[in-house]
PDB file of C-alpha atoms in Angstrom:
ATOM      1  CA  MET A   1       5.045  48.943  28.754  1.00  0.00           C
ATOM      2  CA  LYS A   2       8.682  49.848  28.381  1.00  0.00           C
ATOM      3  CA  LEU A   3       9.969  52.592  30.628  1.00  0.00           C
ATOM      4  CA  ILE A   4      11.207  54.662  27.689  1.00  0.00           C
ATOM      5  CA  LEU A   5       7.755  54.849  26.091  1.00  0.00           C
ATOM      6  CA  SER A   6       6.329  56.505  29.217  1.00  0.00           C
ATOM      7  CA  ALA A   7       9.253  58.939  29.521  1.00  0.00           C
ATOM      8  CA  HIS A   8       8.903  62.709  29.421  1.00  0.00           C
ATOM      9  CA  VAL A   9      11.538  64.069  27.036  1.00  0.00           C
ATOM     10  CA  LEU A  10      12.335  67.773  26.758  1.00  0.00           C
ATOM     11  CA  VAL A  11      13.704  68.906  23.371  1.00  0.00           C
ATOM     12  CA  VAL A  12      15.544  72.265  23.415  1.00  0.00           C
ATOM     13  CA  ASP A  13      16.523  73.784  20.075  1.00  0.00           C
ATOM     14  CA  HIS A  14      16.631  77.404  18.919  1.00  0.00           C
ATOM     15  CA  ASP A  15      15.418  76.455  15.420  1.00  0.00           C
ATOM     16  CA  PRO A  16      11.668  75.683  15.527  1.00  0.00           C
ATOM     17  CA  GLN A  17      11.801  73.517  12.399  1.00  0.00           C
ATOM     18  CA  THR A  18      14.499  71.113  13.631  1.00  0.00           C
ATOM     19  CA  ARG A  19      13.036  71.154  17.153  1.00  0.00           C
ATOM     20  CA  HIS A  20       9.677  70.030  15.793  1.00  0.00           C
ATOM     21  CA  GLU A  21      11.289  67.400  13.534  1.00  0.00           C
ATOM     22  CA  THR A  22      13.222  65.947  16.474  1.00  0.00           C
ATOM     23  CA  ALA A  23      10.093  65.826  18.625  1.00  0.00           C
ATOM     24  CA  GLU A  24       8.065  64.197  15.857  1.00  0.00           C
ATOM     25  CA  ALA A  25      10.779  61.595  15.238  1.00  0.00           C
ATOM     26  CA  LEU A  26      10.704  60.637  18.921  1.00  0.00           C
ATOM     27  CA  ARG A  27       6.904  60.469  18.874  1.00  0.00           C
ATOM     28  CA  ALA A  28       7.067  58.212  15.791  1.00  0.00           C
ATOM     29  CA  LEU A  29       9.308  55.835  17.765  1.00  0.00           C
ATOM     30  CA  GLY A  30       6.725  55.630  20.558  1.00  0.00           C
ATOM     31  CA  ILE A  31       7.672  58.338  23.074  1.00  0.00           C
ATOM     32  CA  GLN A  32       4.442  60.282  23.548  1.00  0.00           C
ATOM     33  CA  ARG A  33       5.409  62.870  26.178  1.00  0.00           C
ATOM     34  CA  VAL A  34       7.737  65.210  24.293  1.00  0.00           C
ATOM     35  CA  THR A  35       7.888  68.887  25.246  1.00  0.00           C
ATOM     36  CA  GLU A  36       9.594  71.506  23.086  1.00  0.00           C
ATOM     37  CA  ALA A  37      11.456  74.637  24.216  1.00  0.00           C
ATOM     38  CA  GLY A  38      13.365  77.283  22.270  1.00  0.00           C
ATOM     39  CA  ARG A  39      16.125  78.081  24.785  1.00  0.00           C
ATOM     40  CA  VAL A  40      17.685  76.465  27.845  1.00  0.00           C
ATOM     41  CA  GLU A  41      16.317  79.342  29.941  1.00  0.00           C
ATOM     42  CA  ASP A  42      12.775  78.571  28.690  1.00  0.00           C
ATOM     43  CA  ALA A  43      13.258  74.939  29.665  1.00  0.00           C
ATOM     44  CA  GLU A  44      13.539  75.816  33.366  1.00  0.00           C
ATOM     45  CA  ALA A  45       9.777  76.486  33.454  1.00  0.00           C
ATOM     46  CA  VAL A  46       9.151  72.963  32.159  1.00  0.00           C
ATOM     47  CA  PHE A  47      11.274  71.507  34.981  1.00  0.00           C
ATOM     48  CA  THR A  48       9.352  73.366  37.658  1.00  0.00           C
ATOM     49  CA  ALA A  49       5.977  72.466  36.085  1.00  0.00           C
ATOM     50  CA  GLY A  50       6.534  68.720  36.060  1.00  0.00           C
ATOM     51  CA  ARG A  51       8.875  65.771  35.950  1.00  0.00           C
ATOM     52  CA  VAL A  52      11.267  65.532  33.001  1.00  0.00           C
ATOM     53  CA  ASP A  53      13.135  62.265  32.488  1.00  0.00           C
ATOM     54  CA  VAL A  54      15.648  63.291  29.789  1.00  0.00           C
ATOM     55  CA  ALA A  55      16.603  66.621  28.198  1.00  0.00           C
ATOM     56  CA  VAL A  56      17.846  66.792  24.591  1.00  0.00           C
ATOM     57  CA  VAL A  57      19.631  70.037  23.662  1.00  0.00           C
ATOM     58  CA  THR A  58      20.843  70.994  20.189  1.00  0.00           C
ATOM     59  CA  ALA A  59      23.954  73.159  20.143  1.00  0.00           C
ATOM     60  CA  GLU A  60      23.540  76.338  18.142  1.00  0.00           C
ATOM     61  CA  ARG A  61      25.064  76.304  14.686  1.00  0.00           C
ATOM     62  CA  ALA A  62      27.264  79.273  15.632  1.00  0.00           C
ATOM     63  CA  ASP A  63      29.020  76.923  18.057  1.00  0.00           C
ATOM     64  CA  ALA A  64      30.088  74.788  15.097  1.00  0.00           C
ATOM     65  CA  VAL A  65      32.677  77.380  14.024  1.00  0.00           C
ATOM     66  CA  ARG A  66      35.710  77.180  16.241  1.00  0.00           C
ATOM     67  CA  SER A  67      39.407  77.758  16.037  1.00  0.00           C
ATOM     68  CA  ALA A  68      41.880  74.935  16.525  1.00  0.00           C
ATOM     69  CA  ASP A  69      43.171  76.280  19.843  1.00  0.00           C
ATOM     70  CA  GLN A  70      39.775  77.262  21.270  1.00  0.00           C
ATOM     71  CA  PRO A  71      37.316  74.501  22.307  1.00  0.00           C
ATOM     72  CA  ARG A  72      33.604  75.063  21.849  1.00  0.00           C
ATOM     73  CA  GLN A  73      31.633  76.628  24.668  1.00  0.00           C
ATOM     74  CA  PHE A  74      28.267  75.098  25.528  1.00  0.00           C
ATOM     75  CA  PRO A  75      25.446  76.433  27.674  1.00  0.00           C
ATOM     76  CA  PRO A  76      25.036  74.568  30.952  1.00  0.00           C
ATOM     77  CA  ALA A  77      22.803  71.517  30.804  1.00  0.00           C
ATOM     78  CA  PRO A  78      19.177  72.335  31.624  1.00  0.00           C
ATOM     79  CA  GLY A  79      17.824  71.483  35.033  1.00  0.00           C
ATOM     80  CA  PRO A  80      21.036  71.116  37.067  1.00  0.00           C
ATOM     81  CA  ASP A  81      19.013  71.356  40.291  1.00  0.00           C
ATOM     82  CA  PHE A  82      16.776  68.511  39.171  1.00  0.00           C
ATOM     83  CA  CYS A  83      19.520  65.974  38.268  1.00  0.00           C
ATOM     84  CA  VAL A  84      18.009  65.168  34.873  1.00  0.00           C
ATOM     85  CA  PRO A  85      20.110  63.215  32.365  1.00  0.00           C
ATOM     86  CA  SER A  86      20.836  65.388  29.338  1.00  0.00           C
ATOM     87  CA  ILE A  87      22.019  64.797  25.785  1.00  0.00           C
ATOM     88  CA  LEU A  88      23.767  67.359  23.599  1.00  0.00           C
ATOM     89  CA  LEU A  89      23.218  67.132  19.829  1.00  0.00           C
ATOM     90  CA  LEU A  90      26.353  68.399  18.151  1.00  0.00           C
ATOM     91  CA  ALA A  91      27.648  68.595  14.578  1.00  0.00           C
ATOM     92  CA  THR A  92      30.974  66.789  14.108  1.00  0.00           C
ATOM     93  CA  PRO A  93      31.962  66.320  17.747  1.00  0.00           C
ATOM     94  CA  VAL A  94      35.604  65.716  18.587  1.00  0.00           C
ATOM     95  CA  ARG A  95      37.057  64.438  21.846  1.00  0.00           C
ATOM     96  CA  ALA A  96      37.643  67.966  23.211  1.00  0.00           C
ATOM     97  CA  ASP A  97      34.003  68.854  22.487  1.00  0.00           C
ATOM     98  CA  ILE A  98      32.790  65.794  24.356  1.00  0.00           C
ATOM     99  CA  ARG A  99      34.936  66.727  27.363  1.00  0.00           C
ATOM    100  CA  ALA A 100      33.629  70.307  27.254  1.00  0.00           C
ATOM    101  CA  ALA A 101      30.038  69.026  27.029  1.00  0.00           C
ATOM    102  CA  ASN A 102      30.594  66.736  30.007  1.00  0.00           C
ATOM    103  CA  ALA A 103      32.044  69.657  31.958  1.00  0.00           C
ATOM    104  CA  ALA A 104      28.917  71.681  31.126  1.00  0.00           C
ATOM    105  CA  GLY A 105      26.775  68.911  32.666  1.00  0.00           C
ATOM    106  CA  TYR A 106      25.745  66.834  29.653  1.00  0.00           C
ATOM    107  CA  ASP A 107      25.709  63.073  30.106  1.00  0.00           C
ATOM    108  CA  ALA A 108      26.030  62.185  26.429  1.00  0.00           C
ATOM    109  CA  VAL A 109      26.796  63.691  23.022  1.00  0.00           C
ATOM    110  CA  VAL A 110      25.035  62.529  19.847  1.00  0.00           C
ATOM    111  CA  ALA A 111      26.390  63.571  16.453  1.00  0.00           C
ATOM    112  CA  LEU A 112      24.361  65.485  13.897  1.00  0.00           C
ATOM    113  CA  PRO A 113      22.828  64.820  11.403  1.00  0.00           C
ATOM    114  CA  LEU A 114      20.443  63.157  13.757  1.00  0.00           C
ATOM    115  CA  MET A 115      19.447  59.548  13.391  1.00  0.00           C
ATOM    116  CA  ALA A 116      16.257  59.236  15.440  1.00  0.00           C
ATOM    117  CA  ARG A 117      16.922  55.597  16.336  1.00  0.00           C
ATOM    118  CA  THR A 118      20.355  56.489  17.766  1.00  0.00           C
ATOM    119  CA  LEU A 119      18.833  59.235  19.898  1.00  0.00           C
ATOM    120  CA  TYR A 120      16.071  56.871  21.044  1.00  0.00           C
ATOM    121  CA  ARG A 121      18.621  54.284  22.151  1.00  0.00           C
ATOM    122  CA  ARG A 122      20.761  56.886  23.924  1.00  0.00           C
ATOM    123  CA  ILE A 123      17.686  58.138  25.810  1.00  0.00           C
ATOM    124  CA  GLY A 124      16.942  54.563  26.871  1.00  0.00           C
ATOM    125  CA  SER A 125      20.485  53.947  28.077  1.00  0.00           C
ATOM    126  CA  LEU A 126      20.548  57.188  30.097  1.00  0.00           C
ATOM    127  CA  MET A 127      17.214  56.344  31.719  1.00  0.00           C
ATOM    128  CA  GLN A 128      18.444  52.863  32.575  1.00  0.00           C
ATOM    129  CA  ARG A 129      21.669  54.287  34.055  1.00  0.00           C
ATOM    130  CA  ALA A 130      19.691  56.805  36.124  1.00  0.00           C
ATOM    131  CA  ARG A 131      17.393  54.052  37.391  1.00  0.00           C
ATOM    132  CA  ARG A 132      20.347  51.834  38.356  1.00  0.00           C
ATOM    133  CA  HIS A 133      22.024  54.783  40.089  1.00  0.00           C
ATOM    134  CA  GLU A 134      18.823  55.501  42.034  1.00  0.00           C
ATOM    135  CA  ARG A 135      18.595  51.857  43.157  1.00  0.00           C
ATOM    136  CA  ALA A 136      22.238  51.827  44.274  1.00  0.00           C
ATOM    137  CA  ARG A 137      21.875  55.020  46.320  1.00  0.00           C
ATOM    138  CA  VAL A 138      21.944  54.486  50.096  1.00  0.00           C
ATOM    139  CA  PRO A 139      18.731  55.586  51.853  1.00  0.00           C
ATOM    140  CA  ALA A 140      18.952  58.928  53.679  1.00  0.00           C
ATOM    141  CA  GLY A 141      18.135  57.408  57.074  1.00  0.00           C
ATOM    142  CA  TYR A 142      20.838  54.752  56.856  1.00  0.00           C
ATOM    143  CA  ALA A 143      23.336  55.287  59.653  1.00  0.00           C
ATOM    144  CA  GLY A 144      26.026  52.999  58.275  1.00  0.00           C
ATOM    145  CA  GLY A 145      29.315  54.001  56.842  1.00  0.00           C
ATOM    146  CA  PRO A 146      32.762  52.673  56.095  1.00  0.00           C
ATOM    147  CA  VAL A 147      33.934  50.155  58.667  1.00  0.00           C
ATOM    148  CA  THR A 148      37.556  49.225  59.181  1.00  0.00           C
ATOM    149  CA  LEU A 149      38.602  45.788  60.335  1.00  0.00           C
ATOM    150  CA  ASP A 150      39.860  47.162  63.689  1.00  0.00           C
ATOM    151  CA  MET A 151      36.449  48.634  64.445  1.00  0.00           C
ATOM    152  CA  ALA A 152      34.727  45.404  63.452  1.00  0.00           C
ATOM    153  CA  ALA A 153      37.037  43.365  65.734  1.00  0.00           C
ATOM    154  CA  GLU A 154      36.350  45.683  68.686  1.00  0.00           C
ATOM    155  CA  ALA A 155      32.616  45.435  68.141  1.00  0.00           C
ATOM    156  CA  LYS A 156      32.800  41.642  68.154  1.00  0.00           C
ATOM    157  CA  GLU A 157      34.514  41.509  71.591  1.00  0.00           C
TER     158      GLU A 157
END
């Protein structure tokens, strides 16, 4: 079975209708463990209750109105203590919005209106990146470190 099909995806959206539609679209594509939450603060309980692989957060529609000199402000990505990849769903994102979302802790931005297949693929790529990053991480008990050529020459003698 593909890794993405066994993933636990958390969908956070203040609008219950769009939250449910997003969750159902992901279920229709094969992801069976989809949990829904109304606010980022409510999502913290889901993180403490069990493992979440990817969080999908929809920016509030009020965030869509912005002035030219003021970038949008986004809530921090859910689960910062748990290092969970997160995606921000955003209407008409521009480069400054993507930078602001990255600064708030989001790993990716997907444009609205939502295409379920695009979100599915982005979830898969974030999970693959997280898995590669976990494999590349040095074990905690490893005593190695950077070695300069002078140190290596001394050790050989």
